[in-house]
């Protein structure tokens, strides 16, 4: 009983750390854009509360109950107390389904603990999506989208990849802590919202949608990255769902990747610009390293984590440069080059850097060695599986998100927040 208690306590702590990441994303937005506090913090408060309520109501069941055909969790699965708000205390705290397999990993986690952990992930995911909203989208529209996201959009890819009865999981797709389910999916959802915002802006006769960086607020930006870096201590190591020696290894791989990416990001930017890259590229480098290591933190060695971090820095710098060229959308915080590109890249690297000893210790015993470790044909097959998952999840999340915001826009007769358009926005968007 004691090991189960330790695991429960560890995952509860990890859940709390991940929940702090939601508000930290708000701080990041304030720091990078020098926005007023009210809207950014209000948005993160809504996300936190809504994630708990709607994941508790039905979203958790859709994602993590035994699936129907591998596609959707049974919304009314009776052994999960969250879905039906059961008053059965013993059933509510044991969660029979979650005690049956190594990926839920023979740890004896209570359903309540696992619910809080996975809900914290859902909360962070929507916070990342919400960054691209800036001050352009009506809060009522964002609230409606949040409800749909927690019930339907986030939960189905989670059911496919993280549920041991999900169809992509059974095919062999693995995503340790959310390179695709969290970061990649957030990028695809954000892109769908950006498309709809631009369509509405074009109707107003605006020629471009670009918002340039305001002066950075270094205090908020530093606070944000410290809290996010510490929060990732729950995000990746917590995904072991147990407190073991491998949990400590995941802490090491996570932190080494972040530090290595910071070095390579700042170095790359310096070589290109011949100027001090400044705080912003230090922050973005840390974030890129954390994102890239997320889908394979439990599958690789510390040495591989350093290599991945060093590679990810230049990827961010050049992806940011490429994706900042279009004028039809604004992504000044870098959701697309950071979370979407970084999450996808990290997921695909599973096929190159995985070592079976680490993967087995993290509950992924079927993962072959990566291409760089002699995995051969099996590793190439794994690459194909991960790439297929990117296409499937990307198409689903983008399509579902676009349909949702399109319908919300029609319902509300437009989703743009007219009085929140700043003079800078108007000036930038009316230039021909």
Tab-separated table of C-alpha atoms in Angstrom:
chain	number	residue	atom	x	y	z
A	1	UNK	CA	0.000	0.000	0.000
A	2	UNK	CA	2.870	2.371	0.755
A	3	UNK	CA	4.286	2.382	-2.825
A	4	UNK	CA	0.826	3.248	-4.143
A	5	UNK	CA	0.577	6.096	-1.647
A	6	UNK	CA	3.975	7.443	-2.719
A	7	UNK	CA	2.960	7.283	-6.370
A	8	UNK	CA	-0.332	9.016	-5.616
A	9	UNK	CA	1.419	11.788	-3.699
A	10	UNK	CA	3.994	12.238	-6.454
A	11	UNK	CA	1.404	12.503	-9.241
A	12	UNK	CA	-0.726	14.864	-7.134
A	13	UNK	CA	2.317	17.100	-6.696
A	14	UNK	CA	3.024	16.879	-10.422
A	15	UNK	CA	-0.595	17.849	-11.146
A	16	UNK	CA	-0.277	20.984	-9.039
A	17	UNK	CA	2.973	21.911	-10.779
A	18	UNK	CA	1.363	21.511	-14.196
A	19	UNK	CA	-1.649	23.602	-13.167
A	20	UNK	CA	0.756	26.443	-12.326
A	21	UNK	CA	1.893	26.328	-15.948
A	22	UNK	CA	-1.510	27.599	-17.079
A	23	UNK	CA	-1.151	30.879	-15.213
A	24	UNK	CA	2.520	30.964	-16.258
A	25	UNK	CA	1.447	31.032	-19.909
A	26	UNK	CA	-0.546	34.147	-19.009
A	27	UNK	CA	2.580	35.672	-17.477
A	28	UNK	CA	4.487	34.771	-20.658
A	29	UNK	CA	1.913	36.615	-22.756
A	30	UNK	CA	2.154	39.655	-20.481
A	31	UNK	CA	5.948	39.562	-20.568
A	32	UNK	CA	6.343	39.202	-24.331
A	33	UNK	CA	3.585	41.617	-25.366
A	34	UNK	CA	3.594	43.946	-22.345
A	35	UNK	CA	-0.176	43.532	-22.153
A	36	UNK	CA	-2.242	44.705	-19.239
A	37	UNK	CA	-2.744	42.028	-16.624
A	38	UNK	CA	-6.521	41.859	-16.617
A	39	UNK	CA	-7.371	40.036	-19.822
A	40	UNK	CA	-4.460	37.585	-19.821
A	41	UNK	CA	-5.035	36.553	-16.200
A	42	UNK	CA	-8.813	36.439	-16.623
A	43	UNK	CA	-8.333	34.096	-19.566
A	44	UNK	CA	-6.079	31.734	-17.608
A	45	UNK	CA	-8.509	31.703	-14.681
A	46	UNK	CA	-11.349	30.710	-17.015
A	47	UNK	CA	-9.232	27.973	-18.557
A	48	UNK	CA	-8.314	26.471	-15.173
A	49	UNK	CA	-11.872	26.420	-13.856
A	50	UNK	CA	-13.440	25.229	-17.087
A	51	UNK	CA	-10.897	22.435	-17.488
A	52	UNK	CA	-11.767	20.992	-14.085
A	53	UNK	CA	-15.516	21.323	-14.557
A	54	UNK	CA	-15.903	20.055	-18.123
A	55	UNK	CA	-13.220	17.385	-17.922
A	56	UNK	CA	-14.871	16.247	-14.702
A	57	UNK	CA	-18.317	16.328	-16.253
A	58	UNK	CA	-17.564	14.194	-19.302
A	59	UNK	CA	-14.218	15.016	-20.930
A	60	UNK	CA	-12.162	12.675	-18.762
A	61	UNK	CA	-14.411	9.755	-19.661
A	62	UNK	CA	-14.218	10.558	-23.375
A	63	UNK	CA	-10.426	10.565	-23.210
A	64	UNK	CA	-9.604	7.823	-20.727
A	65	UNK	CA	-12.506	5.423	-20.218
A	66	UNK	CA	-12.426	2.151	-22.187
A	67	UNK	CA	-12.970	3.222	-25.769
A	68	UNK	CA	-15.737	2.413	-28.196
A	69	UNK	CA	-13.973	1.032	-31.248
A	70	UNK	CA	-10.715	2.628	-30.164
A	71	UNK	CA	-12.094	6.055	-31.100
A	72	UNK	CA	-13.892	7.577	-28.129
A	73	UNK	CA	-13.981	6.734	-24.454
A	74	UNK	CA	-17.342	5.599	-23.129
A	75	UNK	CA	-18.848	8.837	-21.755
A	76	UNK	CA	-20.927	6.907	-19.226
A	77	UNK	CA	-18.440	4.314	-18.056
A	78	UNK	CA	-19.778	3.467	-14.603
A	79	UNK	CA	-16.485	2.645	-12.932
A	80	UNK	CA	-15.159	6.163	-13.369
A	81	UNK	CA	-16.707	8.382	-10.758
A	82	UNK	CA	-15.822	11.647	-12.450
A	83	UNK	CA	-18.145	11.117	-15.390
A	84	UNK	CA	-21.269	10.510	-13.341
A	85	UNK	CA	-20.302	12.338	-10.139
A	86	UNK	CA	-20.749	9.057	-8.294
A	87	UNK	CA	-21.158	9.139	-4.532
A	88	UNK	CA	-19.555	5.704	-4.255
A	89	UNK	CA	-16.403	6.634	-2.344
A	90	UNK	CA	-14.550	3.355	-2.693
A	91	UNK	CA	-15.323	3.064	-6.398
A	92	UNK	CA	-14.494	6.697	-6.886
A	93	UNK	CA	-11.067	6.387	-5.357
A	94	UNK	CA	-10.000	3.106	-6.892
A	95	UNK	CA	-10.974	3.397	-10.548
A	96	UNK	CA	-10.888	-0.296	-11.446
A	97	UNK	CA	-9.960	0.307	-15.087
A	98	UNK	CA	-6.843	2.230	-14.152
A	99	UNK	CA	-5.415	-0.584	-12.029
A	100	UNK	CA	-5.329	-3.126	-14.846
A	101	UNK	CA	-2.226	-2.327	-16.891
A	102	UNK	CA	1.327	-1.038	-16.799
A	103	UNK	CA	0.195	2.073	-18.549
A	104	UNK	CA	-1.591	2.841	-15.779
A	105	UNK	CA	1.221	1.286	-14.970
A	106	UNK	CA	0.681	-1.072	-12.086
A	107	UNK	CA	1.097	2.038	-9.962
A	108	UNK	CA	-2.199	1.806	-8.111
A	109	UNK	CA	-2.997	5.446	-8.832
A	110	UNK	CA	-6.456	6.463	-7.754
A	111	UNK	CA	-8.789	7.638	-10.483
A	112	UNK	CA	-9.020	11.001	-8.769
A	113	UNK	CA	-5.265	11.497	-8.931
A	114	UNK	CA	-5.117	10.515	-12.569
A	115	UNK	CA	-8.065	12.805	-13.334
A	116	UNK	CA	-6.305	15.811	-11.805
A	117	UNK	CA	-3.086	15.032	-13.652
A	118	UNK	CA	-4.692	14.694	-17.066
A	119	UNK	CA	-6.953	17.687	-16.497
A	120	UNK	CA	-3.921	19.840	-15.762
A	121	UNK	CA	-2.583	18.867	-19.192
A	122	UNK	CA	-5.848	19.853	-20.855
A	123	UNK	CA	-5.714	23.193	-19.057
A	124	UNK	CA	-2.190	23.989	-20.273
A	125	UNK	CA	-3.050	22.962	-23.829
A	126	UNK	CA	-5.889	25.461	-24.102
A	127	UNK	CA	-3.747	28.153	-22.464
A	128	UNK	CA	-1.274	27.708	-25.323
A	129	UNK	CA	-4.080	27.984	-27.867
A	130	UNK	CA	-5.362	31.093	-26.121
A	131	UNK	CA	-2.102	32.967	-26.614
A	132	UNK	CA	-2.870	33.557	-30.315
A	133	UNK	CA	-6.233	35.076	-29.431
A	134	UNK	CA	-4.323	38.126	-28.155
A	135	UNK	CA	-6.919	40.844	-27.522
A	136	UNK	CA	-8.764	40.206	-30.767
A	137	UNK	CA	-11.341	37.550	-29.872
A	138	UNK	CA	-14.462	38.216	-27.831
A	139	UNK	CA	-14.203	36.621	-24.418
A	140	UNK	CA	-17.640	35.076	-24.933
A	141	UNK	CA	-16.352	33.406	-28.108
A	142	UNK	CA	-13.276	32.108	-26.302
A	143	UNK	CA	-15.415	30.728	-23.468
A	144	UNK	CA	-17.644	28.839	-25.914
A	145	UNK	CA	-14.596	27.456	-27.697
A	146	UNK	CA	-13.135	26.373	-24.339
A	147	UNK	CA	-16.183	24.234	-23.608
A	148	UNK	CA	-16.000	22.520	-26.996
A	149	UNK	CA	-12.255	22.059	-26.657
A	150	UNK	CA	-12.387	20.333	-23.280
A	151	UNK	CA	-15.277	18.063	-24.227
A	152	UNK	CA	-14.425	17.141	-27.794
A	153	UNK	CA	-11.261	18.525	-29.409
A	154	UNK	CA	-8.586	17.782	-26.787
A	155	UNK	CA	-10.128	14.546	-25.605
A	156	UNK	CA	-10.274	12.520	-28.819
A	157	UNK	CA	-6.547	12.636	-29.691
A	158	UNK	CA	-5.861	11.876	-26.019
A	159	UNK	CA	-8.148	8.842	-26.317
A	160	UNK	CA	-6.417	7.686	-29.477
A	161	UNK	CA	-2.820	7.993	-28.225
A	162	UNK	CA	-2.817	7.889	-24.410
A	163	UNK	CA	-5.693	5.520	-23.732
A	164	UNK	CA	-4.411	1.903	-23.788
A	165	UNK	CA	-7.519	0.953	-25.788
A	166	UNK	CA	-7.138	3.824	-28.286
A	167	UNK	CA	-6.629	2.954	-31.950
A	168	UNK	CA	-3.359	4.842	-32.441
A	169	UNK	CA	-1.971	3.478	-29.172
A	170	UNK	CA	-2.773	-0.061	-30.296
A	171	UNK	CA	-1.036	0.612	-33.626
A	172	UNK	CA	2.108	1.455	-31.667
A	173	UNK	CA	2.095	5.265	-31.615
A	174	UNK	CA	3.739	6.663	-28.491
A	175	UNK	CA	3.889	10.208	-27.121
A	176	UNK	CA	5.445	10.231	-23.668
A	177	UNK	CA	4.121	13.519	-22.270
A	178	UNK	CA	2.342	15.319	-25.074
A	179	UNK	CA	4.530	16.446	-27.949
A	180	UNK	CA	1.543	15.888	-30.231
A	181	UNK	CA	-1.417	15.552	-27.862
A	182	UNK	CA	-0.525	18.831	-26.111
A	183	UNK	CA	1.932	20.966	-28.076
A	184	UNK	CA	1.301	19.911	-31.653
A	185	UNK	CA	-2.462	19.891	-31.162
A	186	UNK	CA	-2.333	23.338	-29.547
A	187	UNK	CA	-0.522	24.608	-32.630
A	188	UNK	CA	-3.088	23.160	-35.030
A	189	UNK	CA	-5.990	24.571	-32.994
A	190	UNK	CA	-4.273	27.961	-32.825
A	191	UNK	CA	-3.774	27.933	-36.590
A	192	UNK	CA	-7.488	27.289	-37.129
A	193	UNK	CA	-8.394	30.253	-34.912
A	194	UNK	CA	-5.886	32.455	-36.741
A	195	UNK	CA	-7.485	31.539	-40.069
A	196	UNK	CA	-10.937	32.515	-38.819
A	197	UNK	CA	-9.688	35.769	-37.266
A	198	UNK	CA	-8.081	36.693	-40.582
A	199	UNK	CA	-11.267	35.919	-42.506
A	200	UNK	CA	-13.194	38.317	-40.284
A	201	UNK	CA	-10.490	40.958	-40.495
A	202	UNK	CA	-10.527	40.782	-44.290
A	203	UNK	CA	-14.259	41.483	-44.247
A	204	UNK	CA	-13.418	44.716	-42.445
A	205	UNK	CA	-11.107	45.683	-45.279
A	206	UNK	CA	-7.905	45.130	-43.318
A	207	UNK	CA	-4.880	44.318	-45.438
A	208	UNK	CA	-2.830	42.478	-42.832
A	209	UNK	CA	-3.168	41.192	-39.302
A	210	UNK	CA	0.297	41.684	-37.914
A	211	UNK	CA	0.891	42.857	-34.355
A	212	UNK	CA	4.514	43.666	-33.681
A	213	UNK	CA	6.248	42.984	-30.382
A	214	UNK	CA	5.727	45.706	-27.841
A	215	UNK	CA	8.611	46.414	-25.502
A	216	UNK	CA	9.258	43.341	-23.389
A	217	UNK	CA	8.382	43.294	-19.720
A	218	UNK	CA	11.493	41.505	-18.498
A	219	UNK	CA	10.166	40.952	-14.979
A	220	UNK	CA	7.040	39.100	-16.072
A	221	UNK	CA	8.955	37.253	-18.778
A	222	UNK	CA	11.555	35.999	-16.304
A	223	UNK	CA	8.881	34.980	-13.806
A	224	UNK	CA	7.024	33.130	-16.565
A	225	UNK	CA	9.990	31.063	-17.717
A	226	UNK	CA	11.017	30.184	-14.156
A	227	UNK	CA	7.504	28.953	-13.353
A	228	UNK	CA	7.199	27.100	-16.658
A	229	UNK	CA	10.577	25.423	-16.219
A	230	UNK	CA	9.657	24.319	-12.698
A	231	UNK	CA	6.185	23.319	-13.906
A	232	UNK	CA	7.760	21.022	-16.475
A	233	UNK	CA	9.157	19.127	-13.493
A	234	UNK	CA	5.577	17.905	-13.097
A	235	UNK	CA	4.787	17.762	-16.799
A	236	UNK	CA	7.443	15.283	-17.953
A	237	UNK	CA	8.576	13.405	-14.820
A	238	UNK	CA	4.966	13.241	-13.641
A	239	UNK	CA	4.109	11.379	-16.838
A	240	UNK	CA	5.934	8.368	-15.420
A	241	UNK	CA	2.831	8.093	-13.190
A	242	UNK	CA	5.070	6.666	-10.473
A	243	UNK	CA	8.038	7.767	-8.403
A	244	UNK	CA	10.900	5.545	-9.560
A	245	UNK	CA	14.532	5.841	-10.593
A	246	UNK	CA	13.336	6.471	-14.145
A	247	UNK	CA	11.398	9.482	-12.868
A	248	UNK	CA	14.692	11.032	-11.805
A	249	UNK	CA	16.154	10.231	-15.226
A	250	UNK	CA	13.269	12.091	-16.879
A	251	UNK	CA	14.017	15.123	-14.708
A	252	UNK	CA	17.597	15.032	-15.984
A	253	UNK	CA	16.698	14.613	-19.669
A	254	UNK	CA	14.118	17.394	-19.421
A	255	UNK	CA	16.410	19.912	-17.798
A	256	UNK	CA	19.429	19.080	-19.984
A	257	UNK	CA	17.379	19.483	-23.159
A	258	UNK	CA	16.112	22.869	-21.982
A	259	UNK	CA	19.568	24.152	-21.082
A	260	UNK	CA	21.122	22.849	-24.305
A	261	UNK	CA	18.400	24.438	-26.398
A	262	UNK	CA	18.886	27.771	-24.660
A	263	UNK	CA	22.595	27.682	-25.517
A	264	UNK	CA	22.012	26.740	-29.162
A	265	UNK	CA	19.133	29.192	-29.662
A	266	UNK	CA	21.089	32.139	-28.329
A	267	UNK	CA	24.197	31.038	-30.212
A	268	UNK	CA	22.326	30.678	-33.495
A	269	UNK	CA	20.657	34.057	-33.121
A	270	UNK	CA	23.994	35.686	-32.315
A	271	UNK	CA	25.665	34.160	-35.378
A	272	UNK	CA	22.847	35.444	-37.586
A	273	UNK	CA	22.416	38.931	-36.134
A	274	UNK	CA	25.877	39.595	-34.624
A	275	UNK	CA	24.033	41.126	-31.661
A	276	UNK	CA	23.208	39.991	-28.141
A	277	UNK	CA	20.112	37.797	-28.580
A	278	UNK	CA	18.716	39.083	-25.307
A	279	UNK	CA	16.295	37.661	-22.780
A	280	UNK	CA	13.608	36.759	-25.306
A	281	UNK	CA	15.770	34.213	-27.128
A	282	UNK	CA	16.978	32.750	-23.867
A	283	UNK	CA	13.347	32.225	-22.861
A	284	UNK	CA	12.346	30.843	-26.249
A	285	UNK	CA	15.346	28.533	-26.261
A	286	UNK	CA	14.412	27.038	-22.905
A	287	UNK	CA	10.816	26.584	-24.056
A	288	UNK	CA	11.845	24.958	-27.333
A	289	UNK	CA	14.058	22.463	-25.524
A	290	UNK	CA	11.293	21.620	-23.074
A	291	UNK	CA	8.790	21.154	-25.892
A	292	UNK	CA	11.050	18.996	-28.058
A	293	UNK	CA	12.002	16.632	-25.221
A	294	UNK	CA	8.392	16.243	-24.038
A	295	UNK	CA	7.299	13.371	-26.333
A	296	UNK	CA	10.388	11.262	-25.650
A	297	UNK	CA	11.768	12.345	-22.273
A	298	UNK	CA	11.261	8.862	-20.834
A	299	UNK	CA	12.698	7.046	-23.845
A	300	UNK	CA	16.151	8.621	-24.248
A	301	UNK	CA	19.462	8.996	-22.448
A	302	UNK	CA	20.789	12.263	-21.008
A	303	UNK	CA	23.302	12.425	-23.855
A	304	UNK	CA	20.544	12.195	-26.430
A	305	UNK	CA	18.629	14.906	-24.577
A	306	UNK	CA	21.615	17.245	-24.950
A	307	UNK	CA	21.839	16.523	-28.686
A	308	UNK	CA	18.104	17.101	-29.124
A	309	UNK	CA	18.366	20.392	-27.263
A	310	UNK	CA	21.282	21.564	-29.388
A	311	UNK	CA	19.400	20.698	-32.584
A	312	UNK	CA	16.163	22.321	-31.472
A	313	UNK	CA	17.634	25.803	-31.007
A	314	UNK	CA	18.440	26.428	-34.685
A	315	UNK	CA	15.129	24.830	-35.650
A	316	UNK	CA	13.277	27.401	-33.555
A	317	UNK	CA	15.254	30.368	-34.881
A	318	UNK	CA	14.708	29.454	-38.526
A	319	UNK	CA	11.094	28.339	-38.021
A	320	UNK	CA	10.336	31.644	-36.316
A	321	UNK	CA	11.946	33.539	-39.183
A	322	UNK	CA	9.960	31.593	-41.774
A	323	UNK	CA	6.621	31.696	-39.975
A	324	UNK	CA	6.870	35.393	-39.132
A	325	UNK	CA	6.820	36.366	-42.822
A	326	UNK	CA	3.073	35.984	-43.504
A	327	UNK	CA	1.133	39.150	-42.716
A	328	UNK	CA	-2.292	37.543	-42.422
A	329	UNK	CA	-1.836	36.383	-38.831
A	330	UNK	CA	-0.155	37.430	-35.596
A	331	UNK	CA	1.772	34.946	-33.481
A	332	UNK	CA	4.175	37.151	-31.531
A	333	UNK	CA	4.571	34.631	-28.693
A	334	UNK	CA	5.612	31.883	-31.126
A	335	UNK	CA	2.994	29.168	-30.699
A	336	UNK	CA	3.516	27.904	-34.250
A	337	UNK	CA	7.346	27.787	-34.446
A	338	UNK	CA	7.652	26.697	-30.826
A	339	UNK	CA	4.811	24.408	-29.850
A	340	UNK	CA	3.606	23.121	-33.215
A	341	UNK	CA	6.986	22.715	-34.926
A	342	UNK	CA	8.777	21.696	-31.728
A	343	UNK	CA	6.124	19.197	-30.673
A	344	UNK	CA	6.034	17.525	-34.083
A	345	UNK	CA	9.820	17.439	-34.378
A	346	UNK	CA	10.174	15.875	-30.940
A	347	UNK	CA	7.558	13.240	-31.717
A	348	UNK	CA	9.320	12.204	-34.916
A	349	UNK	CA	12.637	11.978	-33.064
A	350	UNK	CA	11.239	9.025	-31.101
A	351	UNK	CA	12.183	6.925	-34.120
A	352	UNK	CA	15.793	8.182	-34.014
A	353	UNK	CA	16.821	8.510	-30.367
A	354	UNK	CA	14.810	5.909	-28.413
A	355	UNK	CA	16.756	3.348	-26.400
A	356	UNK	CA	14.673	0.373	-25.367
A	357	UNK	CA	16.127	0.185	-21.860
A	358	UNK	CA	14.823	3.659	-21.035
A	359	UNK	CA	11.551	3.127	-22.906
A	360	UNK	CA	10.848	-0.141	-21.098
A	361	UNK	CA	11.488	1.507	-17.732
A	362	UNK	CA	8.909	4.132	-18.721
A	363	UNK	CA	6.278	1.550	-19.659
A	364	UNK	CA	6.822	1.566	-23.439
A	365	UNK	CA	8.357	-1.888	-23.755
A	366	UNK	CA	7.241	-2.272	-27.382
A	367	UNK	CA	9.243	0.718	-28.630
A	368	UNK	CA	12.229	-0.374	-30.738
A	369	UNK	CA	15.647	1.194	-30.554
A	370	UNK	CA	15.858	4.333	-32.643
A	371	UNK	CA	17.608	4.548	-35.991
A	372	UNK	CA	20.706	5.987	-34.314
A	373	UNK	CA	20.861	2.973	-31.999
A	374	UNK	CA	20.518	0.183	-34.533
A	375	UNK	CA	16.738	0.023	-34.721
A	376	UNK	CA	16.756	-0.527	-38.480
A	377	UNK	CA	13.470	-1.414	-40.157
A	378	UNK	CA	11.558	-1.388	-36.878
A	379	UNK	CA	12.673	2.175	-36.204
A	380	UNK	CA	11.652	3.247	-39.714
A	381	UNK	CA	8.271	1.661	-39.076
A	382	UNK	CA	8.010	3.646	-35.836
A	383	UNK	CA	8.814	6.834	-37.753
A	384	UNK	CA	5.958	6.057	-40.125
A	385	UNK	CA	3.575	5.510	-37.219
A	386	UNK	CA	4.499	8.791	-35.551
A	387	UNK	CA	4.258	10.702	-38.852
A	388	UNK	CA	0.851	9.150	-39.519
A	389	UNK	CA	-0.317	10.262	-36.075
A	390	UNK	CA	0.800	13.834	-36.833
A	391	UNK	CA	-1.289	13.874	-40.018
A	392	UNK	CA	-4.367	12.346	-38.395
A	393	UNK	CA	-4.315	14.477	-35.252
A	394	UNK	CA	-3.387	17.611	-37.178
A	395	UNK	CA	-6.257	17.221	-39.629
A	396	UNK	CA	-8.745	16.431	-36.883
A	397	UNK	CA	-7.759	19.226	-34.498
A	398	UNK	CA	-7.515	21.868	-37.219
A	399	UNK	CA	-10.832	20.880	-38.805
A	400	UNK	CA	-12.717	20.530	-35.523
A	401	UNK	CA	-11.313	23.818	-34.222
A	402	UNK	CA	-12.126	25.712	-37.402
A	403	UNK	CA	-15.683	24.374	-37.556
A	404	UNK	CA	-16.118	25.308	-33.893
A	405	UNK	CA	-14.923	28.911	-34.222
A	406	UNK	CA	-16.828	29.321	-37.490
A	407	UNK	CA	-20.057	28.223	-35.794
A	408	UNK	CA	-19.326	30.410	-32.756
A	409	UNK	CA	-18.679	33.364	-35.045
A	410	UNK	CA	-22.022	32.873	-36.767
A	411	UNK	CA	-23.792	32.472	-33.426
A	412	UNK	CA	-22.291	35.661	-32.002
A	413	UNK	CA	-22.446	37.572	-35.298
A	414	UNK	CA	-18.681	37.828	-35.376
A	415	UNK	CA	-16.023	36.898	-32.860
A	416	UNK	CA	-13.722	39.931	-33.065
A	417	UNK	CA	-13.503	42.151	-29.996
A	418	UNK	CA	-13.900	45.519	-31.662
A	419	UNK	CA	-12.951	47.786	-28.791
A	420	UNK	CA	-9.852	45.761	-27.969
A	421	UNK	CA	-8.117	46.519	-31.275
A	422	UNK	CA	-5.209	48.773	-30.386
A	423	UNK	CA	-4.056	51.699	-32.459
A	424	UNK	CA	-0.939	49.738	-33.312
A	425	UNK	CA	-3.058	46.879	-34.665
A	426	UNK	CA	-5.186	49.169	-36.782
A	427	UNK	CA	-2.143	50.980	-38.161
A	428	UNK	CA	-0.390	47.762	-39.040
A	429	UNK	CA	-3.421	46.175	-40.645
A	430	UNK	CA	-4.398	49.100	-42.845
A	431	UNK	CA	-1.090	49.492	-44.645
A	432	UNK	CA	-1.243	48.397	-48.249
